[in-house]
PDB file of C-alpha atoms and ligand atoms in Angstrom:
ATOM      1  CA  MET A   1     101.529 -19.768  56.033  1.00  0.00           C
ATOM      2  CA  LEU A   2     102.952 -18.351  52.836  1.00  0.00           C
ATOM      3  CA  GLN A   3     104.016 -14.781  52.255  1.00  0.00           C
ATOM      4  CA  SER A   4     105.837 -13.311  49.265  1.00  0.00           C
ATOM      5  CA  ARG A   5     107.191  -9.789  49.201  1.00  0.00           C
ATOM      6  CA  GLN A   6     108.173  -7.675  46.212  1.00  0.00           C
ATOM      7  CA  LEU A   7     109.076 -10.563  43.952  1.00  0.00           C
ATOM      8  CA  THR A   8     110.712  -9.672  40.655  1.00  0.00           C
ATOM      9  CA  PHE A   9     112.013 -11.983  37.956  1.00  0.00           C
ATOM     10  CA  SER A  10     113.461 -11.617  34.440  1.00  0.00           C
ATOM     11  CA  TYR A  11     113.729 -14.159  31.645  1.00  0.00           C
ATOM     12  CA  SER A  12     115.510 -11.474  29.584  1.00  0.00           C
ATOM     13  CA  PRO A  13     115.972  -7.691  29.704  1.00  0.00           C
ATOM     14  CA  THR A  14     112.670  -7.297  27.832  1.00  0.00           C
ATOM     15  CA  LYS A  15     110.740  -9.969  29.768  1.00  0.00           C
ATOM     16  CA  ARG A  16     110.628  -8.669  33.306  1.00  0.00           C
ATOM     17  CA  PHE A  17     107.982  -9.384  35.959  1.00  0.00           C
ATOM     18  CA  SER A  18     107.144  -7.528  39.147  1.00  0.00           C
ATOM     19  CA  PHE A  19     104.540  -9.509  41.080  1.00  0.00           C
ATOM     20  CA  PRO A  20     101.962  -8.379  43.647  1.00  0.00           C
ATOM     21  CA  ASP A  21     102.611  -9.673  47.177  1.00  0.00           C
ATOM     22  CA  ILE A  22     100.852 -12.935  48.010  1.00  0.00           C
ATOM     23  CA  ARG A  23      99.739 -13.795  51.531  1.00  0.00           C
ATOM     24  CA  CYS A  24      97.943 -16.988  52.391  1.00  0.00           C
ATOM     25  CA  ASN A  25      97.351 -18.081  55.981  1.00  0.00           C
ATOM     26  CA  ASP A  26      96.992 -21.672  57.154  1.00  0.00           C
ATOM     27  CA  ARG A  27      93.662 -23.188  56.052  1.00  0.00           C
ATOM     28  CA  GLU A  28      93.130 -20.293  53.637  1.00  0.00           C
ATOM     29  CA  ALA A  29      93.060 -20.333  49.861  1.00  0.00           C
ATOM     30  CA  VAL A  30      94.140 -17.738  47.299  1.00  0.00           C
ATOM     31  CA  LEU A  31      93.265 -17.808  43.615  1.00  0.00           C
ATOM     32  CA  ILE A  32      95.693 -16.106  41.235  1.00  0.00           C
ATOM     33  CA  LEU A  33      94.017 -15.303  37.952  1.00  0.00           C
ATOM     34  CA  GLY A  34      95.616 -14.042  34.765  1.00  0.00           C
ATOM     35  CA  LYS A  35      95.483 -14.565  31.068  1.00  0.00           C
ATOM     36  CA  SER A  36      97.899 -16.726  29.147  1.00  0.00           C
ATOM     37  CA  GLY A  37     101.436 -15.341  29.347  1.00  0.00           C
ATOM     38  CA  SER A  38     100.712 -13.072  32.341  1.00  0.00           C
ATOM     39  CA  GLY A  39     103.270 -14.946  34.448  1.00  0.00           C
ATOM     40  CA  LYS A  40     101.126 -17.282  36.552  1.00  0.00           C
ATOM     41  CA  THR A  41     103.400 -20.317  36.243  1.00  0.00           C
ATOM     42  CA  THR A  42     106.443 -18.084  36.723  1.00  0.00           C
ATOM     43  CA  LEU A  43     104.963 -16.754  39.988  1.00  0.00           C
ATOM     44  CA  LEU A  44     104.063 -20.240  41.205  1.00  0.00           C
ATOM     45  CA  HIS A  45     107.596 -21.450  40.482  1.00  0.00           C
ATOM     46  CA  LEU A  46     108.991 -18.460  42.370  1.00  0.00           C
ATOM     47  CA  LEU A  47     106.757 -19.268  45.360  1.00  0.00           C
ATOM     48  CA  ALA A  48     108.208 -22.803  45.346  1.00  0.00           C
ATOM     49  CA  LEU A  49     111.711 -21.424  44.706  1.00  0.00           C
ATOM     50  CA  LEU A  50     111.883 -23.612  41.597  1.00  0.00           C
ATOM     51  CA  LEU A  51     112.948 -20.297  40.069  1.00  0.00           C
ATOM     52  CA  GLN A  52     115.249 -17.930  41.960  1.00  0.00           C
ATOM     53  CA  PRO A  53     113.764 -14.413  42.177  1.00  0.00           C
ATOM     54  CA  GLU A  54     115.831 -11.424  41.093  1.00  0.00           C
ATOM     55  CA  SER A  55     114.689  -9.668  44.257  1.00  0.00           C
ATOM     56  CA  GLY A  56     112.111 -10.090  46.987  1.00  0.00           C
ATOM     57  CA  SER A  57     111.394 -12.899  49.420  1.00  0.00           C
ATOM     58  CA  VAL A  58     109.221 -15.963  49.935  1.00  0.00           C
ATOM     59  CA  THR A  59     108.460 -17.033  53.494  1.00  0.00           C
ATOM     60  CA  ILE A  60     106.817 -20.366  54.252  1.00  0.00           C
ATOM     61  CA  ASP A  61     106.064 -21.324  57.856  1.00  0.00           C
ATOM     62  CA  GLN A  62     108.562 -18.731  59.153  1.00  0.00           C
ATOM     63  CA  THR A  63     111.392 -19.842  56.846  1.00  0.00           C
ATOM     64  CA  ASP A  64     112.634 -17.327  54.277  1.00  0.00           C
ATOM     65  CA  LEU A  65     113.383 -19.609  51.332  1.00  0.00           C
ATOM     66  CA  THR A  66     115.475 -16.991  49.572  1.00  0.00           C
ATOM     67  CA  GLN A  67     118.041 -17.276  52.411  1.00  0.00           C
ATOM     68  CA  LEU A  68     118.526 -21.037  51.917  1.00  0.00           C
ATOM     69  CA  SER A  69     121.144 -22.783  49.782  1.00  0.00           C
ATOM     70  CA  VAL A  70     119.995 -24.740  46.715  1.00  0.00           C
ATOM     71  CA  SER A  71     120.136 -28.068  48.578  1.00  0.00           C
ATOM     72  CA  GLN A  72     118.416 -26.646  51.679  1.00  0.00           C
ATOM     73  CA  THR A  73     115.678 -25.254  49.422  1.00  0.00           C
ATOM     74  CA  ALA A  74     115.166 -28.642  47.744  1.00  0.00           C
ATOM     75  CA  ALA A  75     114.936 -30.377  51.130  1.00  0.00           C
ATOM     76  CA  PHE A  76     112.554 -27.741  52.488  1.00  0.00           C
ATOM     77  CA  ARG A  77     110.361 -27.927  49.388  1.00  0.00           C
ATOM     78  CA  ALA A  78     110.141 -31.723  49.532  1.00  0.00           C
ATOM     79  CA  GLY A  79     108.916 -31.636  53.127  1.00  0.00           C
ATOM     80  CA  HIS A  80     106.822 -28.469  53.267  1.00  0.00           C
ATOM     81  CA  VAL A  81     105.449 -27.724  49.800  1.00  0.00           C
ATOM     82  CA  GLY A  82     103.058 -29.855  47.747  1.00  0.00           C
ATOM     83  CA  ILE A  83     103.016 -28.938  44.074  1.00  0.00           C
ATOM     84  CA  ILE A  84     100.348 -29.882  41.554  1.00  0.00           C
ATOM     85  CA  TYR A  85     101.748 -29.199  38.106  1.00  0.00           C
ATOM     86  CA  GLN A  86      99.752 -28.100  35.075  1.00  0.00           C
ATOM     87  CA  LYS A  87     100.447 -31.464  33.449  1.00  0.00           C
ATOM     88  CA  PRO A  88     100.974 -34.168  36.035  1.00  0.00           C
ATOM     89  CA  HIS A  89     104.361 -35.758  35.669  1.00  0.00           C
ATOM     90  CA  PHE A  90     104.957 -39.120  37.221  1.00  0.00           C
ATOM     91  CA  VAL A  91     107.645 -41.770  37.020  1.00  0.00           C
ATOM     92  CA  SER A  92     105.993 -43.854  34.318  1.00  0.00           C
ATOM     93  CA  SER A  93     107.879 -47.046  35.154  1.00  0.00           C
ATOM     94  CA  LEU A  94     106.473 -47.043  38.712  1.00  0.00           C
ATOM     95  CA  SER A  95     102.997 -47.908  39.977  1.00  0.00           C
ATOM     96  CA  VAL A  96     100.593 -45.285  41.288  1.00  0.00           C
ATOM     97  CA  MET A  97     101.406 -46.455  44.848  1.00  0.00           C
ATOM     98  CA  ASP A  98     105.162 -46.063  44.292  1.00  0.00           C
ATOM     99  CA  ASN A  99     104.645 -42.620  42.766  1.00  0.00           C
ATOM    100  CA  LEU A 100     102.854 -41.620  45.967  1.00  0.00           C
ATOM    101  CA  LEU A 101     105.586 -43.122  48.147  1.00  0.00           C
ATOM    102  CA  MET A 102     108.153 -41.193  46.109  1.00  0.00           C
ATOM    103  CA  ALA A 103     106.937 -38.044  47.909  1.00  0.00           C
ATOM    104  CA  ASN A 104     107.997 -39.635  51.239  1.00  0.00           C
ATOM    105  CA  TYR A 105     111.304 -40.735  49.784  1.00  0.00           C
ATOM    106  CA  LEU A 106     112.160 -37.279  48.435  1.00  0.00           C
ATOM    107  CA  ALA A 107     111.337 -35.729  51.816  1.00  0.00           C
ATOM    108  CA  LYS A 108     113.481 -38.395  53.533  1.00  0.00           C
ATOM    109  CA  LYS A 109     110.444 -39.585  55.489  1.00  0.00           C
ATOM    110  CA  PRO A 110     109.409 -43.183  56.160  1.00  0.00           C
ATOM    111  CA  GLN A 111     107.220 -44.643  53.417  1.00  0.00           C
ATOM    112  CA  ASP A 112     103.640 -44.342  54.600  1.00  0.00           C
ATOM    113  CA  LYS A 113     101.589 -46.895  52.646  1.00  0.00           C
ATOM    114  CA  ASN A 114      98.624 -46.451  54.967  1.00  0.00           C
ATOM    115  CA  ARG A 115      98.404 -42.751  54.166  1.00  0.00           C
ATOM    116  CA  ALA A 116      98.726 -43.513  50.441  1.00  0.00           C
ATOM    117  CA  ARG A 117      95.875 -46.043  50.677  1.00  0.00           C
ATOM    118  CA  GLU A 118      93.777 -43.663  52.765  1.00  0.00           C
ATOM    119  CA  LEU A 119      94.216 -40.843  50.249  1.00  0.00           C
ATOM    120  CA  ALA A 120      93.570 -43.154  47.307  1.00  0.00           C
ATOM    121  CA  THR A 121      90.333 -44.341  48.901  1.00  0.00           C
ATOM    122  CA  HIS A 122      89.244 -40.813  49.689  1.00  0.00           C
ATOM    123  CA  LEU A 123      90.157 -39.455  46.266  1.00  0.00           C
ATOM    124  CA  GLY A 124      88.540 -42.395  44.510  1.00  0.00           C
ATOM    125  CA  PHE A 125      91.424 -44.291  42.922  1.00  0.00           C
ATOM    126  CA  ALA A 126      92.061 -47.081  45.446  1.00  0.00           C
ATOM    127  CA  ASP A 127      91.439 -49.667  42.743  1.00  0.00           C
ATOM    128  CA  HIS A 128      94.212 -48.197  40.594  1.00  0.00           C
ATOM    129  CA  LEU A 129      97.114 -48.240  43.073  1.00  0.00           C
ATOM    130  CA  HIS A 130      98.836 -51.128  41.328  1.00  0.00           C
ATOM    131  CA  LYS A 131      98.495 -49.565  37.856  1.00  0.00           C
ATOM    132  CA  ARG A 132     100.953 -47.389  35.973  1.00  0.00           C
ATOM    133  CA  THR A 133      99.922 -43.729  35.921  1.00  0.00           C
ATOM    134  CA  ASN A 134      99.687 -43.705  32.109  1.00  0.00           C
ATOM    135  CA  GLN A 135      96.892 -46.291  32.396  1.00  0.00           C
ATOM    136  CA  MET A 136      94.687 -43.703  34.084  1.00  0.00           C
ATOM    137  CA  SER A 137      92.482 -40.945  32.671  1.00  0.00           C
ATOM    138  CA  GLN A 138      93.487 -37.302  32.942  1.00  0.00           C
ATOM    139  CA  GLY A 139      90.973 -36.685  35.734  1.00  0.00           C
ATOM    140  CA  GLU A 140      92.285 -39.704  37.650  1.00  0.00           C
ATOM    141  CA  GLN A 141      95.885 -38.577  37.147  1.00  0.00           C
ATOM    142  CA  GLN A 142      94.965 -35.152  38.496  1.00  0.00           C
ATOM    143  CA  ARG A 143      93.595 -36.795  41.645  1.00  0.00           C
ATOM    144  CA  VAL A 144      96.796 -38.852  42.025  1.00  0.00           C
ATOM    145  CA  SER A 145      98.692 -35.587  41.676  1.00  0.00           C
ATOM    146  CA  ILE A 146      96.689 -34.065  44.524  1.00  0.00           C
ATOM    147  CA  ALA A 147      97.298 -37.134  46.684  1.00  0.00           C
ATOM    148  CA  ARG A 148     101.036 -36.996  45.989  1.00  0.00           C
ATOM    149  CA  ALA A 149     101.099 -33.284  46.841  1.00  0.00           C
ATOM    150  CA  VAL A 150      99.537 -33.886  50.271  1.00  0.00           C
ATOM    151  CA  MET A 151     101.362 -37.150  51.169  1.00  0.00           C
ATOM    152  CA  ASN A 152     103.748 -35.317  53.537  1.00  0.00           C
ATOM    153  CA  LYS A 153     101.045 -33.000  54.943  1.00  0.00           C
ATOM    154  CA  PRO A 154     102.814 -29.894  53.615  1.00  0.00           C
ATOM    155  CA  GLY A 155     102.258 -26.392  55.022  1.00  0.00           C
ATOM    156  CA  VAL A 156     101.651 -25.033  51.519  1.00  0.00           C
ATOM    157  CA  ILE A 157      99.924 -26.487  48.462  1.00  0.00           C
ATOM    158  CA  LEU A 158     100.620 -24.848  45.097  1.00  0.00           C
ATOM    159  CA  ALA A 159      98.434 -25.822  42.154  1.00  0.00           C
ATOM    160  CA  ASP A 160      99.142 -24.751  38.573  1.00  0.00           C
ATOM    161  CA  GLU A 161      96.033 -24.790  36.357  1.00  0.00           C
ATOM    162  CA  PRO A 162      94.705 -27.905  38.123  1.00  0.00           C
ATOM    163  CA  THR A 163      91.390 -27.847  36.241  1.00  0.00           C
ATOM    164  CA  SER A 164      92.128 -26.488  32.767  1.00  0.00           C
ATOM    165  CA  SER A 165      91.854 -29.832  30.978  1.00  0.00           C
ATOM    166  CA  LEU A 166      88.898 -31.139  32.991  1.00  0.00           C
ATOM    167  CA  ASP A 167      85.173 -31.135  32.264  1.00  0.00           C
ATOM    168  CA  ASP A 168      82.798 -29.252  34.595  1.00  0.00           C
ATOM    169  CA  VAL A 169      82.095 -32.238  36.830  1.00  0.00           C
ATOM    170  CA  ASN A 170      85.773 -33.100  37.340  1.00  0.00           C
ATOM    171  CA  CYS A 171      86.643 -29.406  37.670  1.00  0.00           C
ATOM    172  CA  ALA A 172      84.241 -28.987  40.596  1.00  0.00           C
ATOM    173  CA  ARG A 173      85.476 -32.257  42.101  1.00  0.00           C
ATOM    174  CA  VAL A 174      89.152 -31.268  41.915  1.00  0.00           C
ATOM    175  CA  VAL A 175      88.497 -27.849  43.485  1.00  0.00           C
ATOM    176  CA  ALA A 176      86.519 -29.473  46.305  1.00  0.00           C
ATOM    177  CA  LEU A 177      89.298 -32.035  46.898  1.00  0.00           C
ATOM    178  CA  LEU A 178      92.010 -29.372  46.931  1.00  0.00           C
ATOM    179  CA  ARG A 179      90.101 -27.267  49.449  1.00  0.00           C
ATOM    180  CA  GLU A 180      89.163 -30.221  51.603  1.00  0.00           C
ATOM    181  CA  GLN A 181      92.687 -31.671  51.674  1.00  0.00           C
ATOM    182  CA  SER A 182      94.301 -28.313  52.458  1.00  0.00           C
ATOM    183  CA  GLU A 183      91.793 -27.631  55.240  1.00  0.00           C
ATOM    184  CA  GLN A 184      92.300 -31.111  56.669  1.00  0.00           C
ATOM    185  CA  ILE A 185      96.064 -30.721  56.984  1.00  0.00           C
ATOM    186  CA  GLY A 186      95.906 -26.997  57.803  1.00  0.00           C
ATOM    187  CA  ALA A 187      97.811 -25.919  54.687  1.00  0.00           C
ATOM    188  CA  SER A 188      97.767 -22.680  52.710  1.00  0.00           C
ATOM    189  CA  LEU A 189      96.380 -23.309  49.224  1.00  0.00           C
ATOM    190  CA  VAL A 190      97.478 -21.217  46.245  1.00  0.00           C
ATOM    191  CA  VAL A 191      95.878 -21.930  42.871  1.00  0.00           C
ATOM    192  CA  VAL A 192      96.932 -20.185  39.659  1.00  0.00           C
ATOM    193  CA  THR A 193      94.624 -20.397  36.668  1.00  0.00           C
ATOM    194  CA  HIS A 194      93.026 -18.744  33.706  1.00  0.00           C
ATOM    195  CA  ASP A 195      89.999 -21.011  34.229  1.00  0.00           C
ATOM    196  CA  GLN A 196      87.126 -18.577  34.757  1.00  0.00           C
ATOM    197  CA  ARG A 197      85.032 -21.405  36.253  1.00  0.00           C
ATOM    198  CA  LEU A 198      87.075 -21.051  39.457  1.00  0.00           C
ATOM    199  CA  LYS A 199      86.324 -17.354  39.884  1.00  0.00           C
ATOM    200  CA  ASP A 200      83.293 -17.873  42.109  1.00  0.00           C
ATOM    201  CA  GLU A 201      84.931 -20.653  44.134  1.00  0.00           C
ATOM    202  CA  PHE A 202      87.530 -18.498  45.927  1.00  0.00           C
ATOM    203  CA  SER A 203      86.901 -15.263  47.794  1.00  0.00           C
ATOM    204  CA  ASN A 204      90.600 -14.303  48.007  1.00  0.00           C
ATOM    205  CA  GLN A 205      91.776 -13.423  44.512  1.00  0.00           C
ATOM    206  CA  VAL A 206      94.817 -11.786  42.966  1.00  0.00           C
ATOM    207  CA  ILE A 207      94.730 -10.727  39.322  1.00  0.00           C
ATOM    208  CA  LEU A 208      98.003 -10.632  37.363  1.00  0.00           C
TER     209      LEU A 208
HETATM  210  N1  ATP B 301     112.036 -20.279  30.156  1.00  0.00           N
HETATM  211  C1  ATP B 301     111.570 -19.162  29.598  1.00  0.00           C
HETATM  212  N2  ATP B 301     112.366 -18.355  28.859  1.00  0.00           N
HETATM  213  C2  ATP B 301     111.906 -17.215  28.332  1.00  0.00           C
HETATM  214  N3  ATP B 301     110.629 -16.773  28.465  1.00  0.00           N
HETATM  215  C3  ATP B 301     109.798 -17.529  29.176  1.00  0.00           C
HETATM  216  C4  ATP B 301     110.207 -18.759  29.785  1.00  0.00           C
HETATM  217  N4  ATP B 301     109.160 -19.292  30.438  1.00  0.00           N
HETATM  218  C5  ATP B 301     108.129 -18.442  30.230  1.00  0.00           C
HETATM  219  N5  ATP B 301     108.515 -17.397  29.486  1.00  0.00           N
HETATM  220  C6  ATP B 301     107.659 -16.270  29.067  1.00  0.00           C
HETATM  221  O1  ATP B 301     107.211 -15.583  30.219  1.00  0.00           O
HETATM  222  C7  ATP B 301     105.834 -15.243  30.081  1.00  0.00           C
HETATM  223  C8  ATP B 301     105.055 -15.800  31.252  1.00  0.00           C
HETATM  224  O2  ATP B 301     105.074 -17.232  31.167  1.00  0.00           O
HETATM  225  P1  ATP B 301     104.227 -18.118  32.176  1.00  0.00           P
HETATM  226  O3  ATP B 301     104.365 -19.534  31.775  1.00  0.00           O
HETATM  227  O4  ATP B 301     104.577 -17.744  33.575  1.00  0.00           O
HETATM  228  O5  ATP B 301     102.746 -17.568  31.868  1.00  0.00           O
HETATM  229  P2  ATP B 301     101.335 -18.151  32.286  1.00  0.00           P
HETATM  230  O6  ATP B 301     100.528 -16.981  32.771  1.00  0.00           O
HETATM  231  O7  ATP B 301     101.488 -19.281  33.233  1.00  0.00           O
HETATM  232  O8  ATP B 301     100.780 -18.674  30.891  1.00  0.00           O
HETATM  233  P3  ATP B 301      99.782 -19.904  30.537  1.00  0.00           P
HETATM  234  O9  ATP B 301      98.457 -19.555  31.139  1.00  0.00           O
HETATM  235  O10 ATP B 301      99.751 -19.859  29.040  1.00  0.00           O
HETATM  236  O11 ATP B 301     100.379 -21.175  31.088  1.00  0.00           O
HETATM  237  C9  ATP B 301     105.379 -15.759  28.726  1.00  0.00           C
HETATM  238  O12 ATP B 301     105.391 -14.686  27.813  1.00  0.00           O
HETATM  239  C10 ATP B 301     106.421 -16.793  28.358  1.00  0.00           C
HETATM  240  O13 ATP B 301     106.628 -16.839  26.960  1.00  0.00           O
END
């Protein structure tokens, strides 16, 4: 479960944000819509405590992240939060398999090759596990990103514009995979986007 309360953040005295509260229960999904520059990525980074809010709180599975030290936050995030970034970034010198196992490593968990293979089969890239990520298409990379985000069965999945560079077929596929994976592991799913195609896919919506 994820809950934010009265989050505010400033990049500068003239660039100040005051965000609506976000609540997303286990197995639920919330879509945060807003036009370019409305602060969607900023909010997502605050929810993951990649940015420190000026005020307000973020609670994930009963832990108030704003009360943790920087290192405690990093450890908590690695184990409990799966993030799908706008542009997937991988370690380009490693194989797809090793990029997936990196999620285990960062969370200080045993490397789970079986789960990586299972996810790769389910998400349709089992034949690419030995490849480098830059040898895959954008749609394939996005699916690897989803797999990496759910490797540790996190309580919360945060996705930043997961579909903006995808065609309609891959867009629908990625949304279905995100929902299915989050339901399977009982996670809260938060998607931020300006992609109007997603509007009808989520009943819980917040507009920035
Ligand atoms: N590091 C930064 N320093 C100063 N201003 C920033 C910084 N990052 C973002 N901003 C500004 O804050 C505003 C919100 O940025 P943010 O990336 O959260 O918007 P967004 O809604 O995700 O946009 P997009 O849909 O274009 O990705 C923008 O006006 C942006 O220029």
